[in-house]
CSV table of C-alpha atoms in Angstrom, one decimal:
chain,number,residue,atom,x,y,z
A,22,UNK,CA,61.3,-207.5,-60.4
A,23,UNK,CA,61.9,-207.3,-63.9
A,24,UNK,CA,63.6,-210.9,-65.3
A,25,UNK,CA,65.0,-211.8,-68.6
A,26,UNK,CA,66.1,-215.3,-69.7
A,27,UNK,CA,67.3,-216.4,-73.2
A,28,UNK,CA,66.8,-219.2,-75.1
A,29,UNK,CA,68.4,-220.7,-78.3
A,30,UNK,CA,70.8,-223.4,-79.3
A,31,UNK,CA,74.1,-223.4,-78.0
A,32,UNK,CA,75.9,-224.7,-80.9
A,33,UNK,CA,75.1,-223.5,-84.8
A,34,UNK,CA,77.5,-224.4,-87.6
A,35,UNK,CA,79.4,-221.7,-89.2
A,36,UNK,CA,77.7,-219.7,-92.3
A,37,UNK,CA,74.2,-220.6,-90.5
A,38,UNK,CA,71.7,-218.0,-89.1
A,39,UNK,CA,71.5,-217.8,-85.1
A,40,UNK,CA,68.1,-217.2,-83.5
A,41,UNK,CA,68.0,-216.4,-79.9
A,42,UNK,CA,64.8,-215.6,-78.0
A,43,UNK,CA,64.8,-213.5,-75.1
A,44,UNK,CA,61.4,-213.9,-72.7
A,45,UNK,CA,60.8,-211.1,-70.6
A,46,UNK,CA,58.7,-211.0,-67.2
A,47,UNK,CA,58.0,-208.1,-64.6
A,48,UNK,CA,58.1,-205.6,-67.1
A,49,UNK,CA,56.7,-204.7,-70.8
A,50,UNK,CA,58.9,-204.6,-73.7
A,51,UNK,CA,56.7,-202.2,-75.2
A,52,UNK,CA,58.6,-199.3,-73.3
A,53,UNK,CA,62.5,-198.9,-72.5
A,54,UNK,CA,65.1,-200.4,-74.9
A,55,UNK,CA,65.6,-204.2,-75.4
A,56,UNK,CA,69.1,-204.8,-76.2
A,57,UNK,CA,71.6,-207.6,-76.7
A,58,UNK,CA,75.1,-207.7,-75.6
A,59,UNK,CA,77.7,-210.1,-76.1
A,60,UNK,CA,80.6,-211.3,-74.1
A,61,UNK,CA,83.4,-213.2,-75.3
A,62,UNK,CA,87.4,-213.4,-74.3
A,63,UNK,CA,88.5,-211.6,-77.8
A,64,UNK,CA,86.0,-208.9,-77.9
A,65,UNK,CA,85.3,-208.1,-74.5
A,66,UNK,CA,81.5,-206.7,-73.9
A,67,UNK,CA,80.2,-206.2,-77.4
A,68,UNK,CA,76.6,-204.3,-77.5
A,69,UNK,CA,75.5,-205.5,-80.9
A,70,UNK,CA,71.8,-203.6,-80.8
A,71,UNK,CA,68.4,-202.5,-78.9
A,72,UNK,CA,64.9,-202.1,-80.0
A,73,UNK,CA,62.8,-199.6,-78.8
A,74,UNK,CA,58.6,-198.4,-79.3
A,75,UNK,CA,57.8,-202.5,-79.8
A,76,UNK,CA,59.7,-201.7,-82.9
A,77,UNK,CA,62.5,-199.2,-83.5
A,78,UNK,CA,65.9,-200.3,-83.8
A,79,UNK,CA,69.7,-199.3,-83.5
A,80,UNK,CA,72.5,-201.8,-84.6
A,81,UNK,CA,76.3,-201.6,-84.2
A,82,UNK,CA,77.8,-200.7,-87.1
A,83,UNK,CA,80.3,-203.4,-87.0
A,84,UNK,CA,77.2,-205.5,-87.0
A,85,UNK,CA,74.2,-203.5,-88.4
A,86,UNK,CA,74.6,-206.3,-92.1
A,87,UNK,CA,73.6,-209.4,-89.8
A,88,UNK,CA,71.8,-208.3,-87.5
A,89,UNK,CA,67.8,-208.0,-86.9
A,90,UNK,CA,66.4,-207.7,-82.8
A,91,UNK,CA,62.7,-207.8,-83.2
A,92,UNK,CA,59.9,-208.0,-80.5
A,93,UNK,CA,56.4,-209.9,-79.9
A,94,UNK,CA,54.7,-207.7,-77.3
A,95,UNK,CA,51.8,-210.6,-77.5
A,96,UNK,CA,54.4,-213.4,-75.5
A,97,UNK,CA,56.6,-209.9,-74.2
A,98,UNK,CA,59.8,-211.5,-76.3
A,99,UNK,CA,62.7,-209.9,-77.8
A,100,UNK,CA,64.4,-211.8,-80.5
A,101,UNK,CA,68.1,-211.7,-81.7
A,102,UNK,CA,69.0,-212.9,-85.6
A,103,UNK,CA,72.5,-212.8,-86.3
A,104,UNK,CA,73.3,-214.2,-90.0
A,105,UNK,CA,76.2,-215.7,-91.6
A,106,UNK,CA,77.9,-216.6,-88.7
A,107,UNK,CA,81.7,-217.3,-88.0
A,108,UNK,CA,84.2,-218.0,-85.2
A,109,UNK,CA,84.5,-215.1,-84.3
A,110,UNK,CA,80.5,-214.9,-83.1
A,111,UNK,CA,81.4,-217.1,-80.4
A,112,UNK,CA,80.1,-215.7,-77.5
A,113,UNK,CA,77.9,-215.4,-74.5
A,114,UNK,CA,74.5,-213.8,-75.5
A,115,UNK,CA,73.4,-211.5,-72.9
A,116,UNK,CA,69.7,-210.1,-72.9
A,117,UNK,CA,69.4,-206.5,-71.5
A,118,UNK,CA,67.1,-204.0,-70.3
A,119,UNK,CA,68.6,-200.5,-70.9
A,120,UNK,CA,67.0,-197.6,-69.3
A,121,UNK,CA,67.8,-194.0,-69.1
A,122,UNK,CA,69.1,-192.8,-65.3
A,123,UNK,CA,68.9,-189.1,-65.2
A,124,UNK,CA,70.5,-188.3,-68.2
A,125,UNK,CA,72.5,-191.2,-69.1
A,126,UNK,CA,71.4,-194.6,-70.7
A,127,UNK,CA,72.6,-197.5,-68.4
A,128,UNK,CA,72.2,-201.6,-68.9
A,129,UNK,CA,70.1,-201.8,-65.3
A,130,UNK,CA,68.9,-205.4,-66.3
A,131,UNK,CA,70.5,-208.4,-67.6
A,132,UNK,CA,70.0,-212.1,-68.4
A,133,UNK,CA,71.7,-214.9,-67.3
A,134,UNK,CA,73.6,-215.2,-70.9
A,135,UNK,CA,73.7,-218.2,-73.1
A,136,UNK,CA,76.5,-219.5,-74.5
A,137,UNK,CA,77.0,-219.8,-78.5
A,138,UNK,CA,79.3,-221.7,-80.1
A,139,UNK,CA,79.9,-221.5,-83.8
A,140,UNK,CA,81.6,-224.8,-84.9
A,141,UNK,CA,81.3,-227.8,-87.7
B,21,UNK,CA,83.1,-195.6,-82.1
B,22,UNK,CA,84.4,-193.9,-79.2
B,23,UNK,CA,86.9,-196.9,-77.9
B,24,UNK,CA,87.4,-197.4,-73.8
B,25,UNK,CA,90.6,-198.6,-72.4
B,26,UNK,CA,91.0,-199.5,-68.9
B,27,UNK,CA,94.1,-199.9,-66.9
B,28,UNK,CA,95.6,-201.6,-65.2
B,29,UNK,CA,94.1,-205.3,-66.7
B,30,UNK,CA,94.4,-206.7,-63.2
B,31,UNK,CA,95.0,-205.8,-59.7
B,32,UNK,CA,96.1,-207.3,-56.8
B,33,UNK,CA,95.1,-206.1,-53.2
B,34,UNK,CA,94.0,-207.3,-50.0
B,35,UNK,CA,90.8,-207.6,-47.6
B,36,UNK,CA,90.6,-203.4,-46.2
B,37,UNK,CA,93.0,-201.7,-49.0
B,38,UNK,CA,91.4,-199.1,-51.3
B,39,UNK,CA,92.2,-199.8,-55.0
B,40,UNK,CA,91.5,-197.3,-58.0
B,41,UNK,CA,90.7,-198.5,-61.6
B,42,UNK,CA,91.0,-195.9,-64.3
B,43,UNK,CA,89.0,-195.6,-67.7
B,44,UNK,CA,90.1,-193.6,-70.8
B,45,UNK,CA,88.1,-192.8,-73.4
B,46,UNK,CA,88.8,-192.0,-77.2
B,47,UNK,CA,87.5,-188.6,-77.6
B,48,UNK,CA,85.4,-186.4,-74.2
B,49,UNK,CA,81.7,-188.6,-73.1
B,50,UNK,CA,81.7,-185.6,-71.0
B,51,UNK,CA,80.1,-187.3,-67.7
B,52,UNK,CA,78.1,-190.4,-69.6
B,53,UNK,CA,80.7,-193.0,-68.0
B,54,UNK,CA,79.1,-196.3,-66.2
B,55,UNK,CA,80.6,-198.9,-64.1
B,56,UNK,CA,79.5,-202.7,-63.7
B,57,UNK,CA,80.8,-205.4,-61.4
B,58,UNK,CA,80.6,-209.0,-62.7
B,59,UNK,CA,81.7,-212.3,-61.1
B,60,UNK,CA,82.4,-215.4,-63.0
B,61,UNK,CA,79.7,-217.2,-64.2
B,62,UNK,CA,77.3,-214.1,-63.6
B,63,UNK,CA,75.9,-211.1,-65.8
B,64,UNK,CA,77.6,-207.7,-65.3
B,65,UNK,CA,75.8,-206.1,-62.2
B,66,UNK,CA,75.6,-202.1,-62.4
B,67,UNK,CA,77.4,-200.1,-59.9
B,68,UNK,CA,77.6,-196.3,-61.0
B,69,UNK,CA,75.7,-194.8,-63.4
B,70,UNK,CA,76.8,-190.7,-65.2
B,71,UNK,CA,79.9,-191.1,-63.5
B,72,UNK,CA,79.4,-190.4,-60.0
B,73,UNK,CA,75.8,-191.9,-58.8
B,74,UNK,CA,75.5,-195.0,-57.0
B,75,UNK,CA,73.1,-197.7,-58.0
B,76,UNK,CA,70.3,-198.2,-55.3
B,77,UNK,CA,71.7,-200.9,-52.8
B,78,UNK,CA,75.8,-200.4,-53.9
B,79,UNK,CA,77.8,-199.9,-50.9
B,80,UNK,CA,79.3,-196.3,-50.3
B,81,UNK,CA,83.1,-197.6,-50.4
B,82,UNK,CA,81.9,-197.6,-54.1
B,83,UNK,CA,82.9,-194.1,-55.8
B,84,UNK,CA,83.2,-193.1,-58.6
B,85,UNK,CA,85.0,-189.3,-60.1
B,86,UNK,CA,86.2,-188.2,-63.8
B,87,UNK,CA,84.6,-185.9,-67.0
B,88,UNK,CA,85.9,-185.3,-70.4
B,89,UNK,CA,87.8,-188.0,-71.1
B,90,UNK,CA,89.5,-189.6,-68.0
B,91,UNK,CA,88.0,-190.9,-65.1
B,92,UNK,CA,87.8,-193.6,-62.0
B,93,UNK,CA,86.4,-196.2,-60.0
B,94,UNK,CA,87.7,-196.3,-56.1
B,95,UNK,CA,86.8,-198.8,-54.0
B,96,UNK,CA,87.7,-198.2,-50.4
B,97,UNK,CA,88.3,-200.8,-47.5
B,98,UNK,CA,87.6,-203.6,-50.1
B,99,UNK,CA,85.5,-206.7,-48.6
B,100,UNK,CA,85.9,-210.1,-49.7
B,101,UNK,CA,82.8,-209.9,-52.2
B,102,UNK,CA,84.5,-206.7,-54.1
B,103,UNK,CA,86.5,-209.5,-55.9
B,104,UNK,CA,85.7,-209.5,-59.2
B,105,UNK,CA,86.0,-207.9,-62.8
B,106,UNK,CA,85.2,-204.4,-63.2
B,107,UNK,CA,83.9,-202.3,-66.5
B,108,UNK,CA,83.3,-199.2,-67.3
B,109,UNK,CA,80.9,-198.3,-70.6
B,110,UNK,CA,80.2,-194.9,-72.4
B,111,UNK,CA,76.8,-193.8,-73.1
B,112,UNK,CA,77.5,-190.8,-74.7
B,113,UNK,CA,75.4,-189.7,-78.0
B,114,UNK,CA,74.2,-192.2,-80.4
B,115,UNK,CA,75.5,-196.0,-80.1
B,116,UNK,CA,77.2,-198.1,-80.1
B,117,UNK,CA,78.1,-198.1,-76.0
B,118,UNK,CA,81.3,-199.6,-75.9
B,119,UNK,CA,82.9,-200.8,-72.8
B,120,UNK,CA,86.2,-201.3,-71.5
B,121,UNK,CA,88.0,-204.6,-71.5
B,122,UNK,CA,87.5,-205.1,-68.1
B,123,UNK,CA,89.9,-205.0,-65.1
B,124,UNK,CA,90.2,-208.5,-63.0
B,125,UNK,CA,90.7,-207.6,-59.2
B,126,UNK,CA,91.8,-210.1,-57.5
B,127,UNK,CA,93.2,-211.5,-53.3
B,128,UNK,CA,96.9,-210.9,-52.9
């Protein structure tokens, strides 16, 4: 049973980096994609990006400037950096396992979400 | 990005009706349309993957029809757990997979 639980503060101050650390057990991050969603009442479901191959990546374009996901296959981690934050990156932080079904990539894994709160 | 719009936003219904969410998208995802389930205070749980195919252990009142550009979720004989928020994301092509804002079915 594949598990995924993220870590990070919950508060970071606006302008600031955000560093979340997703730790993955019951499967290897070395195959499949590694993603990150977020969820907040404004936006909806956001999916801001994957990594794939311990290494590839694919951003939202609304998001690609800030963003860098990045993997440690030696702790089986995926991490999220989102720069220069604001308000409006107030959000829950899912990790998420997508996987192709037949011919169509689904999210068939996610975190519990962690809150983030962008605030002075 | 190919936007998603659900309708309606919420529902009403009662213990045994059979409700239908539909989800529009901004140009054809041919059959790459997915459905998730999510309660409050929980991750999105996936329910039907390209459009039609359950997800091993979803019930079979769970159904799901559409291509192109229009399609729908039915849930028949709802049970007390259906409760919840529904989405429905495209995986079509290259990302981003955008979802739809979500529909809030909830006990008349």
């Amino acid at each position: 049973q594949v598990q995924l639980q993220e870590s990070g503060p919950g508060l970071v101050r606006p302008s600031e980096t955000l560093s979340l650390t997703c730790t993955v057990s019951g499967g290897s991050i070395s195959s499949l994609y590694w993603s990150w969603i977020r969820q907040s009442p404004e936006k909806g479901l956001e999916w801001i990006g994957y990594m794939f191959d311990s290494g590839t990546t694919n951003y939202n374009p609304s998001l690609k400037s800030r963003v860098t996901i990045s993997g440690d296959t030696s702790k089986n981690q995926v991490s999220l950096k989102l720069k220069s934050l604001t308000a409006a990156d107030t959000a829950v932080y899912y990790c998420a396992r997508m996987s192709r079904f037949e011919t169509t990539m689904v999210v068939d894994y996610w975190g519990q979400g962690t809150l983030v709160t962008v605030s002075s | 990005d190919i936007q998603m719009t659900q309708s309606p936003s919420s529902l009403s219904a009662s213990v045994g009706d059979s409700v239908t969410i539909t989800c529009r998208s901004s140009q054809s995802i041919f059959t790459y349309l997915n459905w998730y389930q999510q309660k409050p205070g929980e991750a999105p749980k996936l329910l039907i993957y390209g459009t039609t195919s359950l997800q091993t252990g979803v019930p079979s009142r769970f159904s799901g029809s559409g291509s192109g550009t229009d399609f729908t979720l039915t849930i028949s004989s709802l049970q007390p757990d259906d409760f919840a928020t529904y989405f429905c994301q495209q995986s079509y092509s290259t990302p981003p997979y955008t979802f739809g804002q979500g529909t809030k079915l909830e006990i008349k």
